[in-house]
XYZ file of C-alpha atoms in Angstrom:
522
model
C 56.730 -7.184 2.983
C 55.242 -10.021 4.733
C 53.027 -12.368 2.802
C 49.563 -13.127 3.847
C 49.714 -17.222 3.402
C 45.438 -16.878 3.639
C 44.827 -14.148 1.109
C 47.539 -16.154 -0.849
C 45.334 -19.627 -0.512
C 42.340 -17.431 -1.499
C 43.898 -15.717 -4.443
C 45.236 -19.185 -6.166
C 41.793 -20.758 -5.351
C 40.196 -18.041 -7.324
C 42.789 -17.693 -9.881
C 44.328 -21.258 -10.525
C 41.785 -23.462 -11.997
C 45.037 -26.301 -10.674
C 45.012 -25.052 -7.125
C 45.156 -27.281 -4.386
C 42.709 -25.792 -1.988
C 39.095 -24.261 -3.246
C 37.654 -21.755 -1.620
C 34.925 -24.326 0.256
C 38.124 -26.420 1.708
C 39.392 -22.797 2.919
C 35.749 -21.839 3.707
C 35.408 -25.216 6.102
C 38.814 -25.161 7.707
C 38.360 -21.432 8.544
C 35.486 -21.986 10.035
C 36.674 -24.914 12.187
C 39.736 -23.520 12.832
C 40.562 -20.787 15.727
C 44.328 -20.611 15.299
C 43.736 -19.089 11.788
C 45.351 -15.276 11.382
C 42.671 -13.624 9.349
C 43.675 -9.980 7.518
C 40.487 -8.576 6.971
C 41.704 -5.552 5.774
C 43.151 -7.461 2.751
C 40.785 -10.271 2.657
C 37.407 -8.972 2.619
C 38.407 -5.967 -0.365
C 39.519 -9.125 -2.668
C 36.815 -11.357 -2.002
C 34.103 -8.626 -2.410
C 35.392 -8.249 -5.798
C 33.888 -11.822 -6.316
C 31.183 -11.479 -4.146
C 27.718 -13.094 -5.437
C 28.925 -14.016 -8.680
C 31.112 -16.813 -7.055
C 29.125 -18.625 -3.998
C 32.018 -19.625 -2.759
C 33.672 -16.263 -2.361
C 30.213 -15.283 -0.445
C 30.442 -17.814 1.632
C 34.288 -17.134 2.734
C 33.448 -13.476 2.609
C 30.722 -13.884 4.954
C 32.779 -16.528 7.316
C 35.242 -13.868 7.958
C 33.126 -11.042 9.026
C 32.416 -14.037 11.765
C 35.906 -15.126 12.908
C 37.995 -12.158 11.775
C 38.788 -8.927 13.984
C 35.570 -6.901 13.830
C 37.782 -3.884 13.855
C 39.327 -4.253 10.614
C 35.916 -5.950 9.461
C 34.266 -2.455 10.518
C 36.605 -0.341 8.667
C 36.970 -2.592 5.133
C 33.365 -2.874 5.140
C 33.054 1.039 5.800
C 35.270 1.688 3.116
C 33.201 -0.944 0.455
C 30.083 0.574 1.475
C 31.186 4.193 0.174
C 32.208 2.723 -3.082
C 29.099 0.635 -3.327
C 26.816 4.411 -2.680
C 29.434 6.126 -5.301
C 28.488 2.810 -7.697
C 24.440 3.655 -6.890
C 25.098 6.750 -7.290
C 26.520 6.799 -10.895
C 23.854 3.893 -11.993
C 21.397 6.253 -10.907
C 22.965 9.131 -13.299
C 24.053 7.194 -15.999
C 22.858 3.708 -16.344
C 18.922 3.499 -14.856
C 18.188 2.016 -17.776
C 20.461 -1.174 -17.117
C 18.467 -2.770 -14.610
C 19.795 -6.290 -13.935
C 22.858 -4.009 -13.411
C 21.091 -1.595 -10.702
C 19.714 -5.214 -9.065
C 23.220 -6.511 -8.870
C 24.215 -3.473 -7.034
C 20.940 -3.955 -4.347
C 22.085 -7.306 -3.979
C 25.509 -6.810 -2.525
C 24.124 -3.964 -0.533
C 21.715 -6.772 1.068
C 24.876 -9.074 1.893
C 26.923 -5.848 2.763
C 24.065 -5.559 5.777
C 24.295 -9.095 6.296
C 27.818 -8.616 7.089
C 27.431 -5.802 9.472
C 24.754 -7.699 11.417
C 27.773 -9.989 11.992
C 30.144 -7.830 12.715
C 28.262 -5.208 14.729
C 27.422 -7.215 17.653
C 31.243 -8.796 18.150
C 32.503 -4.895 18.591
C 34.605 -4.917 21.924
C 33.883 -1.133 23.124
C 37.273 0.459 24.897
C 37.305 4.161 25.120
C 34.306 5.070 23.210
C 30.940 4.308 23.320
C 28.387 2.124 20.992
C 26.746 5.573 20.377
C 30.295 6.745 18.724
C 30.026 3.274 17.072
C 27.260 3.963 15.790
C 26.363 7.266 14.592
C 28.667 7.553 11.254
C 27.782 3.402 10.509
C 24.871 4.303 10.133
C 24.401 7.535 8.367
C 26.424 6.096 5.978
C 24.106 2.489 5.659
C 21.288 5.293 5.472
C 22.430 6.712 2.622
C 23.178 3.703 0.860
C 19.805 2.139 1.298
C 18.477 5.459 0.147
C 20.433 5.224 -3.175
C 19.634 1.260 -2.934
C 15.669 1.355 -3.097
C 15.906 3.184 -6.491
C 17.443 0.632 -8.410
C 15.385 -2.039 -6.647
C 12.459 -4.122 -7.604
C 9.842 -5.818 -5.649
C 11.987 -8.928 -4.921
C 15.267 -6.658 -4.182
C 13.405 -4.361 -2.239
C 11.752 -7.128 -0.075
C 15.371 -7.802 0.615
C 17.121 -5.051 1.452
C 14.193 -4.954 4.224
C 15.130 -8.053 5.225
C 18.785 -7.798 5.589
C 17.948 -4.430 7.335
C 15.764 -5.589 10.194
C 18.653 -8.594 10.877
C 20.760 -5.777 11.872
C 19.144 -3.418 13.563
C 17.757 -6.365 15.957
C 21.205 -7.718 16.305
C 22.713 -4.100 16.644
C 20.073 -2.977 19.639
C 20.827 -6.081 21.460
C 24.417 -5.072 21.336
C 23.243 -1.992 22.842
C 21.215 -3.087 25.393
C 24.020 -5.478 26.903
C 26.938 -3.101 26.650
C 28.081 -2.479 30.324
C 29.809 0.796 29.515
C 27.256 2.847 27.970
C 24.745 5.360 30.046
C 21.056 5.007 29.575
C 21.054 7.821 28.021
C 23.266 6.773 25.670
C 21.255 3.335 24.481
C 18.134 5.381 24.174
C 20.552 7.720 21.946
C 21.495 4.717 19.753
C 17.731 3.268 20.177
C 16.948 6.513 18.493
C 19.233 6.238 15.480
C 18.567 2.738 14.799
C 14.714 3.946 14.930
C 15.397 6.482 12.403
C 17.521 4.560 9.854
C 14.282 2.068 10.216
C 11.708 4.618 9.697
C 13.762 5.947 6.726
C 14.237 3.028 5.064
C 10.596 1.965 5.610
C 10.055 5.152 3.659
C 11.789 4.530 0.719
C 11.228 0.732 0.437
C 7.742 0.250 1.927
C 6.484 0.143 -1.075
C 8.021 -3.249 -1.751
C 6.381 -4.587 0.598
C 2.893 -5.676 -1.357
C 1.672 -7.976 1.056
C -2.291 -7.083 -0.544
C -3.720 -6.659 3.091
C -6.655 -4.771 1.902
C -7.363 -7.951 -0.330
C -7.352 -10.388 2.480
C -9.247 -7.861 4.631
C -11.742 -7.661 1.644
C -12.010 -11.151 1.452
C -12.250 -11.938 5.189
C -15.138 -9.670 6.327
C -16.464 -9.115 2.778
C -16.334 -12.566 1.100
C -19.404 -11.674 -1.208
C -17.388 -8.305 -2.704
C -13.920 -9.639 -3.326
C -13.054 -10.807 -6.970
C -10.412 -13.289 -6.613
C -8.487 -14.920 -3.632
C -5.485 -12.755 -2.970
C -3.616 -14.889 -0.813
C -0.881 -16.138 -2.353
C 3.397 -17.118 -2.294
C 4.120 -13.345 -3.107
C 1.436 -11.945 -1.152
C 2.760 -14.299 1.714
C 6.378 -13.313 1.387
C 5.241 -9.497 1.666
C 3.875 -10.668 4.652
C 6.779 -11.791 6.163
C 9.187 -8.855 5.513
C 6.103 -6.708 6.903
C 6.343 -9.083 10.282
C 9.844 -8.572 10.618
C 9.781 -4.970 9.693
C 6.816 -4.783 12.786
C 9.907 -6.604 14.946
C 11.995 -4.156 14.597
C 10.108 -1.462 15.436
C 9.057 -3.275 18.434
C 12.924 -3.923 19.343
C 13.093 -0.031 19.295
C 10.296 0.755 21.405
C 7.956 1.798 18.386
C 4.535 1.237 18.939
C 0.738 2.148 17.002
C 0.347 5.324 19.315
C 3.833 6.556 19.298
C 3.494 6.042 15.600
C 0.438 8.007 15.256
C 2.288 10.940 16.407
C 5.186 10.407 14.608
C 2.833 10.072 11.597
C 1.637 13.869 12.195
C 5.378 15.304 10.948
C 4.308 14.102 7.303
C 6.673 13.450 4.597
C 8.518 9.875 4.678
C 8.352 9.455 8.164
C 4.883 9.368 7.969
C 4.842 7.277 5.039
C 7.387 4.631 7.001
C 4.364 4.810 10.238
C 1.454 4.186 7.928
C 3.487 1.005 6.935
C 3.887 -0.240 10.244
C 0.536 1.078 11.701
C -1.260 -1.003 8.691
C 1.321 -4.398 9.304
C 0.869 -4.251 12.980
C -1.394 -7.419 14.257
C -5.059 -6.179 14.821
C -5.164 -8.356 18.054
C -2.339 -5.846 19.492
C -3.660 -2.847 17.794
C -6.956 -2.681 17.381
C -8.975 -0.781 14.516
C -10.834 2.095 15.888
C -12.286 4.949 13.676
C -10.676 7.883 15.194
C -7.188 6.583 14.059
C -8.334 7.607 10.472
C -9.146 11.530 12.004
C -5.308 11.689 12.841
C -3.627 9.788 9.458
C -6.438 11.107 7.375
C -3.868 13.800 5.808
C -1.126 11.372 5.282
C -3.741 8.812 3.906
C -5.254 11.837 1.267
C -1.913 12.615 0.231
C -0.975 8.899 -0.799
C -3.855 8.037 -2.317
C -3.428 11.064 -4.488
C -0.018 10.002 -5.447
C -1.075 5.949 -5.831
C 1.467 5.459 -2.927
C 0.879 2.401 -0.324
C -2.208 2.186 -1.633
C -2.629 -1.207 0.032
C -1.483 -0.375 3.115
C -4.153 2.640 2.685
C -6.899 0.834 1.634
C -6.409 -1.877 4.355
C -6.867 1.455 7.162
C -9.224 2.815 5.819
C -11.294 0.109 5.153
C -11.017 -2.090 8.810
C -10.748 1.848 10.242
C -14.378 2.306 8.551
C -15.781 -1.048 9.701
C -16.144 -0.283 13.562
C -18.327 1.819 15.161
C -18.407 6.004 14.767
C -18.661 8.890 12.779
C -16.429 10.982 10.310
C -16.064 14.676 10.428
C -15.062 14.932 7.140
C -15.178 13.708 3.609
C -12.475 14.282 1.947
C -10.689 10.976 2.302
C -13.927 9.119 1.045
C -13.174 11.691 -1.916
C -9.633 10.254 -2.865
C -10.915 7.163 -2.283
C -13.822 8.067 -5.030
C -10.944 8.760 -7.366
C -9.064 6.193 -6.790
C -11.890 3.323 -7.170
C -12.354 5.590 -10.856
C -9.243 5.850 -12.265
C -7.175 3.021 -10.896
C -5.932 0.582 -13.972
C -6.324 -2.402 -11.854
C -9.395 -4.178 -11.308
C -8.905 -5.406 -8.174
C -7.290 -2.077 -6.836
C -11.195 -0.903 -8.320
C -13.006 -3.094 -6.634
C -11.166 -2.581 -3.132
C -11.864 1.206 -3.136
C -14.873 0.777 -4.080
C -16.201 -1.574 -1.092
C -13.664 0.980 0.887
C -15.799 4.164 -0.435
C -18.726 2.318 0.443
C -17.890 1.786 4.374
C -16.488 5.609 4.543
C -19.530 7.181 3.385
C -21.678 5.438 5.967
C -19.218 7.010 8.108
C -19.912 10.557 6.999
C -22.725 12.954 8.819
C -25.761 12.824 6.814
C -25.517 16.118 5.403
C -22.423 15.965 4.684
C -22.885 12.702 3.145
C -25.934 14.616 0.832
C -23.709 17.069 -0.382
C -21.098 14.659 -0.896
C -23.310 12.325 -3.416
C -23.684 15.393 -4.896
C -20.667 15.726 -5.944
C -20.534 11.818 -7.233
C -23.992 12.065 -9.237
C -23.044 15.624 -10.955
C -21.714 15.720 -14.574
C -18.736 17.668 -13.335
C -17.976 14.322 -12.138
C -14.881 13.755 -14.226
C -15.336 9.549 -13.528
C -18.378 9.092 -15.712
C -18.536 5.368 -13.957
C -18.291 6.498 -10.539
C -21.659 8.709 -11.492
C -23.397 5.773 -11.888
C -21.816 3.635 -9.240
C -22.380 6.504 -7.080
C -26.327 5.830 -7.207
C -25.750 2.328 -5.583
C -24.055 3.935 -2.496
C -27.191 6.913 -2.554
C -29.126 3.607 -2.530
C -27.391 2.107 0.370
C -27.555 5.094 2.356
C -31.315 5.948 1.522
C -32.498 2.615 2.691
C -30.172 2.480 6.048
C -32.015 5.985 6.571
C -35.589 4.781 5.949
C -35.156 1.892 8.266
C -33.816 3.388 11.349
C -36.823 5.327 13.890
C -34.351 8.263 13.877
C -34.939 11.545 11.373
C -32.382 11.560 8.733
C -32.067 13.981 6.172
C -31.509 11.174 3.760
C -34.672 9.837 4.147
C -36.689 13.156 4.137
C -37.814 15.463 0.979
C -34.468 16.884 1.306
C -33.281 13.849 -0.527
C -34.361 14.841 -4.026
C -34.153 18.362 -3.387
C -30.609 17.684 -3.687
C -30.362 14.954 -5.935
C -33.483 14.793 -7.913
C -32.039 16.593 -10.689
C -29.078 13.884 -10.771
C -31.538 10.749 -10.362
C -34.617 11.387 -11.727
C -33.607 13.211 -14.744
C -31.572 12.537 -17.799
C -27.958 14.186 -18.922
C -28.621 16.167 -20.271
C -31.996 17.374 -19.767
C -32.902 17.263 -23.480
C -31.334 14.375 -24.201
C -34.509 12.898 -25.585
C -35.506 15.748 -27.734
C -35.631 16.418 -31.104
C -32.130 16.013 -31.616
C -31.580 12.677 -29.790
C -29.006 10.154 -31.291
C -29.690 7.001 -30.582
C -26.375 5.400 -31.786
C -24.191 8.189 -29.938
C -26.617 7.271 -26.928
C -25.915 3.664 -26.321
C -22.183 3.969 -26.650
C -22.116 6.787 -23.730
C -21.718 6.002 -20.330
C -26.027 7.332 -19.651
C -27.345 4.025 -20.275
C -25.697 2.114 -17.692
C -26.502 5.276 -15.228
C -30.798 5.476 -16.097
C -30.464 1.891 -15.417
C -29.074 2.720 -12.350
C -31.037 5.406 -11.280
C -34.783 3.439 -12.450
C -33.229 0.469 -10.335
C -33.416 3.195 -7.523
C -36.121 4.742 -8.475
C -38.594 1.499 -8.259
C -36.993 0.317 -5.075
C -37.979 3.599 -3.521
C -41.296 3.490 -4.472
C -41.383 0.117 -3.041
C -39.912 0.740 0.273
C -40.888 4.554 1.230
C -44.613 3.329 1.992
C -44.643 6.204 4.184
C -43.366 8.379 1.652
C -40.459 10.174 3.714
C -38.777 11.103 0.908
C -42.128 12.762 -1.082
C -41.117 10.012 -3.875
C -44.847 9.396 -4.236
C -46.158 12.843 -3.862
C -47.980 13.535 -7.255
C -45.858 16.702 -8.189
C -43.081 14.752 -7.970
C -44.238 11.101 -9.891
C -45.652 13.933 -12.454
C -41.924 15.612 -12.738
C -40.610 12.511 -12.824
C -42.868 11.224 -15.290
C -42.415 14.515 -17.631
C -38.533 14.701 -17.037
C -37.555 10.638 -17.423
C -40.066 8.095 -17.677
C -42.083 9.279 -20.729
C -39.574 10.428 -22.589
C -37.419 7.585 -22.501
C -40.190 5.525 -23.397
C -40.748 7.224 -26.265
C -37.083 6.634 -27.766
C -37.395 2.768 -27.020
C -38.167 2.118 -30.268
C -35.534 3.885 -31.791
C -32.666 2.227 -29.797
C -34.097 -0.997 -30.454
C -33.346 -0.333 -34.406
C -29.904 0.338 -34.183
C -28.922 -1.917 -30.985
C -26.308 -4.460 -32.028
C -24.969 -7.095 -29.918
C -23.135 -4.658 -27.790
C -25.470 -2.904 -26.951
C -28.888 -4.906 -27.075
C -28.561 -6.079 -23.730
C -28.152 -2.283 -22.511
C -31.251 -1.739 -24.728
C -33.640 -4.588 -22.915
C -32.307 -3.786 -19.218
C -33.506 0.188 -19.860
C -36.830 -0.941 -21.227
C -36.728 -3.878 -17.988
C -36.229 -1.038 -15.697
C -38.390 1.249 -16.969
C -41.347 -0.941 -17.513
C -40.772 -1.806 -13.735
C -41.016 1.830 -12.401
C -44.250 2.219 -14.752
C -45.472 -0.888 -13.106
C -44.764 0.569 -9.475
C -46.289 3.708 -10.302
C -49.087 2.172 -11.618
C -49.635 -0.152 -8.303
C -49.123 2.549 -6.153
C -52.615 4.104 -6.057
């Protein structure tokens, strides 16, 4: 059998600590060298074995799949790529809780793509076509990314995107100049490189975490963001997401072809929200009716706390131009979301999010909505009483425009008196009132709430649209809140500790302001 004096070089460098040549000496003279004889078919198997844990094996590796023939390049790298999905595969059965072991495995898939994107575009097509080329490549990449993105983490998955729009950029240029292939057949291979995108997009998207919503937030909302969100991770999700946008541009994706797309659910439309949110607002810009046609996709995600930034970001520069919603439910998820999320920030964002949609809403719709909010079904006891700042919000919007609005009419408290003007329960201040139990429920923060409303009301409905100052209902209200609660004061003032003093002196702040407003109002 005939030796292979390269592979022999290689295997002493790697082997001998006494060799004469290392593997940078090979690594320098290959690359300067175009006399050299590389196997691939027996080099690249050996070196892979080293691959990443040895740089210098990486390196060699990866100057071969430059200078070597990309035929045997195609078909070692084929055959390394099925045993690298078999070794995802198994970690995924049997070893998911060996991490650093599933990362290893996500890294070499990364460099296995950077190898194609070397290879690929040095193919020399003779009988059969880059569509040919192409197809099985990349079902098989497709499958391996698949099995890739669960054993990934944020700075793996950011990766793997990386390495993945290298290739298919390099790949569809290799298309586009191939003299031999029909139209036809580049769209063909346009639309398999779109689809091993789109798929990929769906499975790692949520790597990307570039907190767009964040620096939306805090760019047209400076007064309601918490903390600056622009930062070196935040700024490397950005870039993957500006690549990933290149791609998709390289394949003739765009916004409205995406919106489509979007309608077929399930990952695809999971991969176009990701784009559609990335894309650069000066290209695509944010109109309301784009939320009418992702608003199922945008429900469903929010309800599974999936690309919830790329979600909130929509939504929330979607809600901030000019029109109306037909329906509520996505201000709903949004509701939930801005209740039960564990991060504060996530909170906050959904909350100033919830905020813009509701405007959004019809104004009956938007009554019966708040309904919903203020009710004790309300399974969010804080979103009950943030709820009465966005009734607030709305009220006031209504009472200051010249056109009739069921928000600012006697309507209002039809609906919602029972929720604002009353306590929860109704007898909460009767004969079997506990004070203690009372302060550390979530009803004190809400009356303050609702007697912050309550006052500004009185003070801005001079022409009483709402019948806040009709004497039935300042007697109701009077009967049903105001006297009642005053009457327990005392009590919660001895047993308030230093919890829950200051809840104690902002009721009896609030309530002595209503009284006062009351009082000036005849």
């Amino acid at each position: 059998m005939h030796e292979d004096p390269v592979l022999n070089i290689v295997t002493a460098a790697l082997d001998d600590k006494e060799a004469k040549w290392n593997l940078e000496d090979i690594n320098a003279v290959v690359l300067s060298s175009e006399d050299i004889q590389l196997n691939a078919l027996d080099l690249c198997p050996y070196l892979w074995q080293h691959v990443l844990e040895n740089e210098g094996a990486t390196r060699l590796l990866n100057t071969i799949s430059i200078k070597a023939s990309s035929k045997e390049c195609i078909i070692t790298l084929q055959e390394i790529q099925e045993t690298l999905s078999t070794n995802l595969s198994l970690w995924a059965q049997e070893d998911q809780e060996d991490e650093e072991a599933g990362h290893r495995l996500v890294e070499k898939l990364s460099f296995l793509l950077q190898l194609y994107s070397n290879i690929t575009p040095r193919l020399v097509l003779r009988k059969k076509g880059p569509l040919e080329t192409l197809d099985q490549l990349i079902k098989g990449i497709s499958t391996a990314l698949r099995l890739g993105s669960a054993a990934a983490d944020k700075g793996h998955g950011r990766k793997l995107l990386e390495s993945l729009s290298k290739f298919i950029v390099g790949v569809n240029r290799w298309v586009k100049a191939s003299s031999s292939a029909s139209d036809n057949e580049k769209n063909d291979c346009i639309d398999l490189l779109a689809t091993l995108l789109l798929n990929s997009l769906a499975t790692c998207g949520s790597y990307i975490q570039a907190n767009i919503a964040e620096r939306y937030l805090e760019n047209h909302f400076p007064r309601r963001y918490l903390h600056s969100s622009v930062d070196s991770e935040s700024l490397q999700g950005q870039e993957v997401a500006s690549l990933m946008i290149e791609s998709a541009k390289e394949l003739k994706l765009r916004p409205k072809s995406l919106l489509k797309l979007a309608s077929q659910g399930g990952g695809i439309a999971l991969a176009c929200i990701v784009l559609i949110a990335h894309w650069p607002i000066e290209e695509y810009a944010p109109e309301l009716q784009q939320l009418s046609q992702l608003g199922p996709q945008i429900e469903f995600l929010l309800q599974s706390s999936s690309l919830v930034d790329e979600c909130m970001f929509l939504l929330m520069s979607r809600a901030n131009t000019q029109g109306e919603l037909e329906v509520d439910t996505l201000a709903s998820a949004v509701a939930a979301l801005a209740s039960s999320s564990p991060n504060p920030v996530q909170r906050n964002t959904a909350f100033v999010t919830l905020s813009l949609l509701v405007k959004k809403i019809p104004p009956p719709a938007r009554l019966a909505f708040f309904s919903e909010l203020l009710s004790n079904e309300n399974p969010f006891p804080q979103m009950r009483v943030a709820a009465v700042g966005l009734v607030k919000e709305s009220v006031l919007e209504a009472l200051a425009s010249p056109e009739k609005n069921i928000l600012a009419s006697n309507a209002l408290f039809g609906q919602l008196g029972r929720f604002l003007l009353r306590p929860d329960p109704l007898d909460l201040f009767g004969g079997r009132f506990d004070p203690k139990e009372f302060l550390t429920s979530s009803e004190p923060p809400r009356l303050i709430e609702c007697l912050g409303f309550y006052y500004t009301l009185l003070q801005r409905d001079t022409s009483n649209k709402t019948g806040i100052r009709d004497p039935s209902s300042v007697s109701d209200t009077r009967r049903g809140l105001l006297d009642p609660l005053a009457g327990c004061l005392d009590n919660l003032q001895s047993v308030a500790d230093e919890n829950s003093g200051m809840s104690v002196i902002a009721l009896q702040i609030a309530l002595e302001r209503a009284q006062d407003a009351l009082v000036n109002q005849r």
